[in-house]
Tab-separated table of C-alpha atoms in Angstrom:
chain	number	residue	atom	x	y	z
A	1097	UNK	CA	106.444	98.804	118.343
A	1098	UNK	CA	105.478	100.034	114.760
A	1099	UNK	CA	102.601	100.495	112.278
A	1100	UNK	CA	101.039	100.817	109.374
A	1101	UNK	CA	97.667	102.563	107.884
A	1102	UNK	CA	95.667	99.914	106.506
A	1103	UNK	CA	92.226	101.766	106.278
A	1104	UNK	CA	91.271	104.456	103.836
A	1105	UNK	CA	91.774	107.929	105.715
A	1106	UNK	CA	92.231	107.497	110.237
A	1107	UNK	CA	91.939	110.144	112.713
A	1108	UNK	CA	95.310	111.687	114.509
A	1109	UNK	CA	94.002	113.249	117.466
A	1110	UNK	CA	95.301	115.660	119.991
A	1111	UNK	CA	94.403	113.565	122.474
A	1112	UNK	CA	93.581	109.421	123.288
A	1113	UNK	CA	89.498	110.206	122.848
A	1114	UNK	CA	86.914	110.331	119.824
A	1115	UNK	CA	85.845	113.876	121.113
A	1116	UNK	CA	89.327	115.128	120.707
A	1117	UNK	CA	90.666	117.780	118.047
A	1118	UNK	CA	91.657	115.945	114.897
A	1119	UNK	CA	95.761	117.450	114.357
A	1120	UNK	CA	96.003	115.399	111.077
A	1121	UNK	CA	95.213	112.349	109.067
A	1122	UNK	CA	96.982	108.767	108.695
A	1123	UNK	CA	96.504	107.948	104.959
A	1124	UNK	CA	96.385	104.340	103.220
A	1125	UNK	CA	100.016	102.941	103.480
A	1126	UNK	CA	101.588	105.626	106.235
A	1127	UNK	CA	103.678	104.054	108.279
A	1128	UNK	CA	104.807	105.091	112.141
A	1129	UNK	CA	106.556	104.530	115.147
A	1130	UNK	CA	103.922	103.925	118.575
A	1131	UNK	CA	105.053	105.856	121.391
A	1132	UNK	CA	102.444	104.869	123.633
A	1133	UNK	CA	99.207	102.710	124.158
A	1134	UNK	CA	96.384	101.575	126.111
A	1135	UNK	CA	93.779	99.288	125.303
A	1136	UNK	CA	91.411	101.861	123.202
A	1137	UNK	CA	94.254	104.600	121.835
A	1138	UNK	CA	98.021	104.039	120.512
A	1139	UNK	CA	100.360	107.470	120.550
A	1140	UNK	CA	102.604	107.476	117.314
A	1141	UNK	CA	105.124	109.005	115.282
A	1142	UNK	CA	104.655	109.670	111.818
A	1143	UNK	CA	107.536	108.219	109.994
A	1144	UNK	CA	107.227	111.087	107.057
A	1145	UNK	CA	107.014	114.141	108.980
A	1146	UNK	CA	107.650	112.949	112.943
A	1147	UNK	CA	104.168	114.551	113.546
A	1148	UNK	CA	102.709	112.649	116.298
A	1149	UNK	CA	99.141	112.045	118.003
A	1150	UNK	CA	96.520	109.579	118.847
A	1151	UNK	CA	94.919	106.898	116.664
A	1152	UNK	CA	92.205	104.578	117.884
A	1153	UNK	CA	93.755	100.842	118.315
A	1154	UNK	CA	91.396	98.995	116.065
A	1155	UNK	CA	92.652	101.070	113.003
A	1156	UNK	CA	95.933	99.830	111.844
A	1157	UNK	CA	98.356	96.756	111.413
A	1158	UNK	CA	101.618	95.969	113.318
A	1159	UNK	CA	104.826	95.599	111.497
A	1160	UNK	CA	108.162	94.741	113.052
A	1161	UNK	CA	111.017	97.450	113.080
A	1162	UNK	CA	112.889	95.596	110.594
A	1163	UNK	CA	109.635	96.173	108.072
A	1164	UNK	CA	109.579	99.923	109.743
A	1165	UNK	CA	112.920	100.693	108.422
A	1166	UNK	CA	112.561	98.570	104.966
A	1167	UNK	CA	109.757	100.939	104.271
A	1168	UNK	CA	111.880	104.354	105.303
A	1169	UNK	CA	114.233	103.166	102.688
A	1170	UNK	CA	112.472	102.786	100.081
A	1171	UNK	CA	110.648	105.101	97.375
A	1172	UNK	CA	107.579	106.254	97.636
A	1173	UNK	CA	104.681	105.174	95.872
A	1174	UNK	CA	101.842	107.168	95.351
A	1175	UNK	CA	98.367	106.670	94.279
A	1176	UNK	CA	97.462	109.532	91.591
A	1177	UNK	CA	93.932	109.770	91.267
A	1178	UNK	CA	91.240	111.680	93.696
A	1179	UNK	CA	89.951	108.389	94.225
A	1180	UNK	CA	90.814	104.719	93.699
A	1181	UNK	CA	90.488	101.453	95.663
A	1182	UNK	CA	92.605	98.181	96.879
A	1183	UNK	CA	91.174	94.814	96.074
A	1184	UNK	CA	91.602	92.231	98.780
A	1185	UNK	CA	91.763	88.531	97.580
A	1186	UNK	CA	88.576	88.141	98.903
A	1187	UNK	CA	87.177	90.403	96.530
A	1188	UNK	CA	86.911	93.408	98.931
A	1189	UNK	CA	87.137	96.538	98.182
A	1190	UNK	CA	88.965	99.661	100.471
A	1191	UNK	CA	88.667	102.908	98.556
A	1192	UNK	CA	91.602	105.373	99.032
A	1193	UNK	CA	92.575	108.650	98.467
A	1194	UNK	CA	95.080	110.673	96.314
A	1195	UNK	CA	97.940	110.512	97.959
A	1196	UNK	CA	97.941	107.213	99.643
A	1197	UNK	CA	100.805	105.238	100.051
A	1198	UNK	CA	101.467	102.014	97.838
A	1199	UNK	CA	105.072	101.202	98.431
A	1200	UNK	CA	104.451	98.399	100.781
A	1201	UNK	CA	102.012	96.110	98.564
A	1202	UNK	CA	105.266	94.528	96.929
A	1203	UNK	CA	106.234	93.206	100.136
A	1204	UNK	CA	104.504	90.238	100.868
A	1205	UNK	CA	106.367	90.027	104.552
A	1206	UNK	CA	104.506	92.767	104.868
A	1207	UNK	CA	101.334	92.772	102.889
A	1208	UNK	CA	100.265	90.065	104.630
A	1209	UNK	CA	96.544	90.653	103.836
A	1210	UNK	CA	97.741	90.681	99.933
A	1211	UNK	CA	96.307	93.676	99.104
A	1212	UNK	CA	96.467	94.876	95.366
A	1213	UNK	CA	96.072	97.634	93.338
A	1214	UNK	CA	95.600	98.696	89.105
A	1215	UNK	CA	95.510	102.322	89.545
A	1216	UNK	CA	97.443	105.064	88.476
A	1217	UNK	CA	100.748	105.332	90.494
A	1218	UNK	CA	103.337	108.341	90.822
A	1219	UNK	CA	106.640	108.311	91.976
A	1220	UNK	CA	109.997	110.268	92.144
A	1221	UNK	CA	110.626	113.547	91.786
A	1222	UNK	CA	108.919	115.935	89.574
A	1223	UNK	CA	109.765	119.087	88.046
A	1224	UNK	CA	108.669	122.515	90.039
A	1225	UNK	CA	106.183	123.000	86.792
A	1226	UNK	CA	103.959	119.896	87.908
A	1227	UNK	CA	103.418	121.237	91.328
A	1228	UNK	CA	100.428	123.348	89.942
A	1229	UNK	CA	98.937	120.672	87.654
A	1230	UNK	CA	98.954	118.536	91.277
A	1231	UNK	CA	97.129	121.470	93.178
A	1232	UNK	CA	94.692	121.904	90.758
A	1233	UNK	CA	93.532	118.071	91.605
A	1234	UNK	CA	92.461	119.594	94.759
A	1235	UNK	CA	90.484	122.604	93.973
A	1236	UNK	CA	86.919	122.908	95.498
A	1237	UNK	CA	87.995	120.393	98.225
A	1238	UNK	CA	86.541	121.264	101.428
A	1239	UNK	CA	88.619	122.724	103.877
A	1240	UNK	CA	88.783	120.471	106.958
A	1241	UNK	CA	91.150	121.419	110.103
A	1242	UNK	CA	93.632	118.601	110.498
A	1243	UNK	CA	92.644	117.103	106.647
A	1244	UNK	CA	95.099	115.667	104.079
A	1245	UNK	CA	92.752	114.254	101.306
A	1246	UNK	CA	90.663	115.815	98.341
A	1247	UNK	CA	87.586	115.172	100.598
A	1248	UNK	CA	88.879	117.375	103.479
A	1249	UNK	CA	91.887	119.351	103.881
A	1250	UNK	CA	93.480	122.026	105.358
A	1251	UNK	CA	96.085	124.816	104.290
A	1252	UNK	CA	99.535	123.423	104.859
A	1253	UNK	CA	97.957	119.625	104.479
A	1254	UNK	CA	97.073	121.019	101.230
A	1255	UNK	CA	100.858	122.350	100.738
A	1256	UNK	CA	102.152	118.737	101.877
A	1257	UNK	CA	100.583	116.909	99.580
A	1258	UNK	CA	100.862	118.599	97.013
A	1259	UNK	CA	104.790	118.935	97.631
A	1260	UNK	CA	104.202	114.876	98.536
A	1261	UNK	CA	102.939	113.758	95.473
A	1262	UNK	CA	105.689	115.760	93.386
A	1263	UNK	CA	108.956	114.397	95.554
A	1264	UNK	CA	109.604	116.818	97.920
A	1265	UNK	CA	109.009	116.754	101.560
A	1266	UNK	CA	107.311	119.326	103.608
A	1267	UNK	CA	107.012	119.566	107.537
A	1268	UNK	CA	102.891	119.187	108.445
A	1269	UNK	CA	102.291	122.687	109.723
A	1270	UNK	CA	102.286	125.604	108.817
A	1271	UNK	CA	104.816	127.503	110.711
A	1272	UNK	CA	107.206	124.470	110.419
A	1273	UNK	CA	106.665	124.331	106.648
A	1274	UNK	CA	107.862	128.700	106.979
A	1275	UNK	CA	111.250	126.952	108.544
A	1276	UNK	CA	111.890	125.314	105.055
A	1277	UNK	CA	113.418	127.119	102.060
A	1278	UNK	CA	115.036	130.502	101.368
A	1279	UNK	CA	112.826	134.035	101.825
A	1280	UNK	CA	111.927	136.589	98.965
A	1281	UNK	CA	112.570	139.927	98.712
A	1282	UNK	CA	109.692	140.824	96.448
A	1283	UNK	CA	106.709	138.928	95.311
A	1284	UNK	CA	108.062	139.687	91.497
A	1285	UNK	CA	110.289	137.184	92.368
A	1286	UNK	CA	108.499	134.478	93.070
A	1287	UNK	CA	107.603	131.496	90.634
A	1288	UNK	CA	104.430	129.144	90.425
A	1289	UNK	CA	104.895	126.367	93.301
A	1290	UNK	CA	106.848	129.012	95.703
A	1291	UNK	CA	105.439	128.698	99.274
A	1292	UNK	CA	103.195	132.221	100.659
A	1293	UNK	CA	103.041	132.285	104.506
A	1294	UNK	CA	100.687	134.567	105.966
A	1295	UNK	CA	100.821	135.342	109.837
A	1296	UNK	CA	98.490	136.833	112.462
A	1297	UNK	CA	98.402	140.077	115.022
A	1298	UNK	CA	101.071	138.407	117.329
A	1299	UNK	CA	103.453	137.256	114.134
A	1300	UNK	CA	102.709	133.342	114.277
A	1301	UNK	CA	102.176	131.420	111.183
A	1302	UNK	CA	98.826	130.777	110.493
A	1303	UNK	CA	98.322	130.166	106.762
A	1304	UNK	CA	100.185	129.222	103.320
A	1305	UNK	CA	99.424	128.481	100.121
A	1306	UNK	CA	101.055	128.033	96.848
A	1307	UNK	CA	101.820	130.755	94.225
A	1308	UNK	CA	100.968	130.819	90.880
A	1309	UNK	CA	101.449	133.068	88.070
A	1310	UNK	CA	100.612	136.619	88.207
A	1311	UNK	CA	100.513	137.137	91.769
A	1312	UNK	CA	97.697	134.342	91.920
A	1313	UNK	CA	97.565	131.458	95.009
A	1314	UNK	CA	95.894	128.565	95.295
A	1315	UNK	CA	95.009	127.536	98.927
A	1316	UNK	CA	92.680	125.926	101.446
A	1317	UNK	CA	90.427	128.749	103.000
A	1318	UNK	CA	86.730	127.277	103.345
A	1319	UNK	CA	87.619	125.136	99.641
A	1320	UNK	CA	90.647	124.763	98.033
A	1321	UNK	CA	90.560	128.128	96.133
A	1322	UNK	CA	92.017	130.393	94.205
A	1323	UNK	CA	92.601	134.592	94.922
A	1324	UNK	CA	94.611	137.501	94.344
A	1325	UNK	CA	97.957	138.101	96.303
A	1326	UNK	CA	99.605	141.619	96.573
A	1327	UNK	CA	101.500	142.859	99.375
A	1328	UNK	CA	98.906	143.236	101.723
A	1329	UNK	CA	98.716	139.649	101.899
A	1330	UNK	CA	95.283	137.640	99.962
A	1331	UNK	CA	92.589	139.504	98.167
A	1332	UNK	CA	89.525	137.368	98.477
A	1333	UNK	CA	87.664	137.787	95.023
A	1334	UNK	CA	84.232	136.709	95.865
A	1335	UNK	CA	84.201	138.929	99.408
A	1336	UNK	CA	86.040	141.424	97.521
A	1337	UNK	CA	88.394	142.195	100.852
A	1338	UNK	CA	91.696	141.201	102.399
A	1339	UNK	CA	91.335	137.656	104.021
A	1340	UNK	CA	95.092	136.950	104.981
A	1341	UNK	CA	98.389	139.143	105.892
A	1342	UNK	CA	101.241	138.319	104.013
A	1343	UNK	CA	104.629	137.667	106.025
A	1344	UNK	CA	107.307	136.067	103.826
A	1345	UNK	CA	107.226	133.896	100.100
A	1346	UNK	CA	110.394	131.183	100.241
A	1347	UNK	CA	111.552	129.264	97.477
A	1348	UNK	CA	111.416	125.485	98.770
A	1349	UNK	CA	112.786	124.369	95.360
């Protein structure tokens, strides 16, 4: 069986219960593959990034694995503003988030409730200079463990999206995303839109952000924010002290 987001911004949980840790966030148009289900909670399988987790049952609409593959094979369409909406013919309104997906309101097999939307749309693939302008759309958002939208994010859905909205595909996490690209020698080296990973005492992945020029970063650490980097790892310039240790930059573009 397969699915698709049809609500705003749904819960992925760890586990089939409303008390559970959210892991990540279905956006508007995200499609899947369900694992699993019982009457209240359906396992899936993110079709972008194979991330997978628990969504409540009452939040999403069935396609047929024909439609599932249509939509892996085509483009994506993204909405480009912090916030928009989808009309309904009804005269309805669902409000969505940068980032959502569009590319399945031009099928009417499987926009069966005939959604529409006016808004500002992106697709393709960007040049690395636009990953920054994208970021900045983001700034001040609230950091939110397991968020992927400007009202709630955390640090590597921050990276994602970003990366997302520009063409290029990231893995959800952290220390997958530090699996992608090729590693720096020196920060010198690095441009604006290279990926910083930062790692704890026992040498797992625990943060990233992006880099920008003159040893700047932009990341999700409380807000969407930006700091120092040098090669201690992030200088915090409000606390005025070393927040995050730096392990490796890599070039993902």
């Amino acid at each position: 069986m397969f699915g698709i987001c049809n609500l705003a911004i749904v819960p992925l949980r760890f586990e089939p219960s409303d008390k559970s840790e959210q892991v990540s966030q279905l956006l508007f148009g995200e499609h899947f593959k369900i694992i699993e289900q019982n009457p209240k909670w359906i396992y899936v399988e993110l079709a972008y990034d194979g991330y997978k987790g628990w969504i409540d049952s009452k939040q999403f609409q069935l396609i047929t694995e024909e439609q599932f593959n249509i939509l892996n094979d085509i483009p994506n369409v993204l909405s480009a503003d912090l916030i928009e909406y989808i009309s309904t013919p009804i005269n309805q309104l669902i409000p969505i988030s940068l980032g959502s997906n569009l590319s399945f309101l031009d099928n009417d097999d499987i926009n069966d409730s005939k959604f529409s939307f006016d808004g500002i749309k992106v697709c393709g693939i960007k040049g690395k200079s636009e990953l920054i302008k994208t970021a900045f759309m983001y700034l001040n958002a609230p950091y939110l463990w397991g968020g992927k939208s400007p009202f709630g994010i955390d640090c590597s859905g921050f990276t994602q999206m970003v990366y997302k909205l520009n063409g290029y595909q990231l893995f959800r996490d952290a220390s997958q995303q530090a699996s992608q690209g090729e590693p720096l020698s020196f920060i010198e080296e690095s441009e604006p839109g290279d990926l910083a990973f930062f790692d704890n005492e026992e040498g797992k992945i625990i943060h990233v952000g992006i880099m920008m020029d003159d040893n700047y970063i932009i990341h999700a650490s409380g807000k969407v924010r930006i700091d120092r980097l040098d090669h201690l790892g992030i200088y915090n310039v409000d606390t005025g002290r070393h927040t995050h240790k730096l392990r490796v930059i890599k070039k993902i573009i």
